[in-house]
Amino acid sequence: MLNWMAWTWPTAAFFAVIALLLVTFTVLAIRRPETPRVGVLRIETTRGDRLFITLLGSAFINLIWLGLDLGPQPWALLVCLVYAAAVFRWV
């Protein structure tokens, strides 16, 4: 039934992590509501907004990494983690 897509362990892990993040942030929003804050972008953002910005930016980082052939892909993960830390700290 799922033979139409090449499911590998890294692919399954990627989607599992995204699902886990969404569940975690939903539970956090219910248990610890937060007030939006204004960061360097000068827009109000919540945790969920910053997660979305992080996921979108990480996708672009990985696409650029692949397109420019900058090195092994695990190094892009490190760049994405630094980017995520910056977004959650200053955006």
Short mmCIF file of C-alpha atoms in Angstrom, two decimals, residues 2 4-20 73:
data_model
loop_
_atom_site.label_atom_id
_atom_site.label_comp_id
_atom_site.label_asym_id
_atom_site.label_seq_id
_atom_site.Cartn_x
_atom_site.Cartn_y
_atom_site.Cartn_z
CA LEU A 2 2.83 2.44 0.80
CA TRP A 4 4.61 4.27 -4.02
CA MET A 5 7.12 6.16 -1.87
CA ALA A 6 10.62 5.11 -0.87
CA TRP A 7 10.27 5.18 2.90
CA THR A 8 13.69 5.00 4.50
CA TRP A 9 14.57 5.27 8.18
CA PRO A 10 15.84 8.86 7.79
CA THR A 11 12.61 9.85 6.02
CA ALA A 12 10.45 8.22 8.67
CA ALA A 13 12.55 9.81 11.44
CA PHE A 14 12.19 13.24 9.82
CA PHE A 15 8.40 13.02 9.72
CA ALA A 16 8.27 11.53 13.22
CA VAL A 17 10.31 14.45 14.60
CA ILE A 18 8.03 16.97 12.87
CA ALA A 19 4.95 15.21 14.29
CA LEU A 20 6.51 15.11 17.76
CA GLN A 73 24.44 16.90 4.54
#
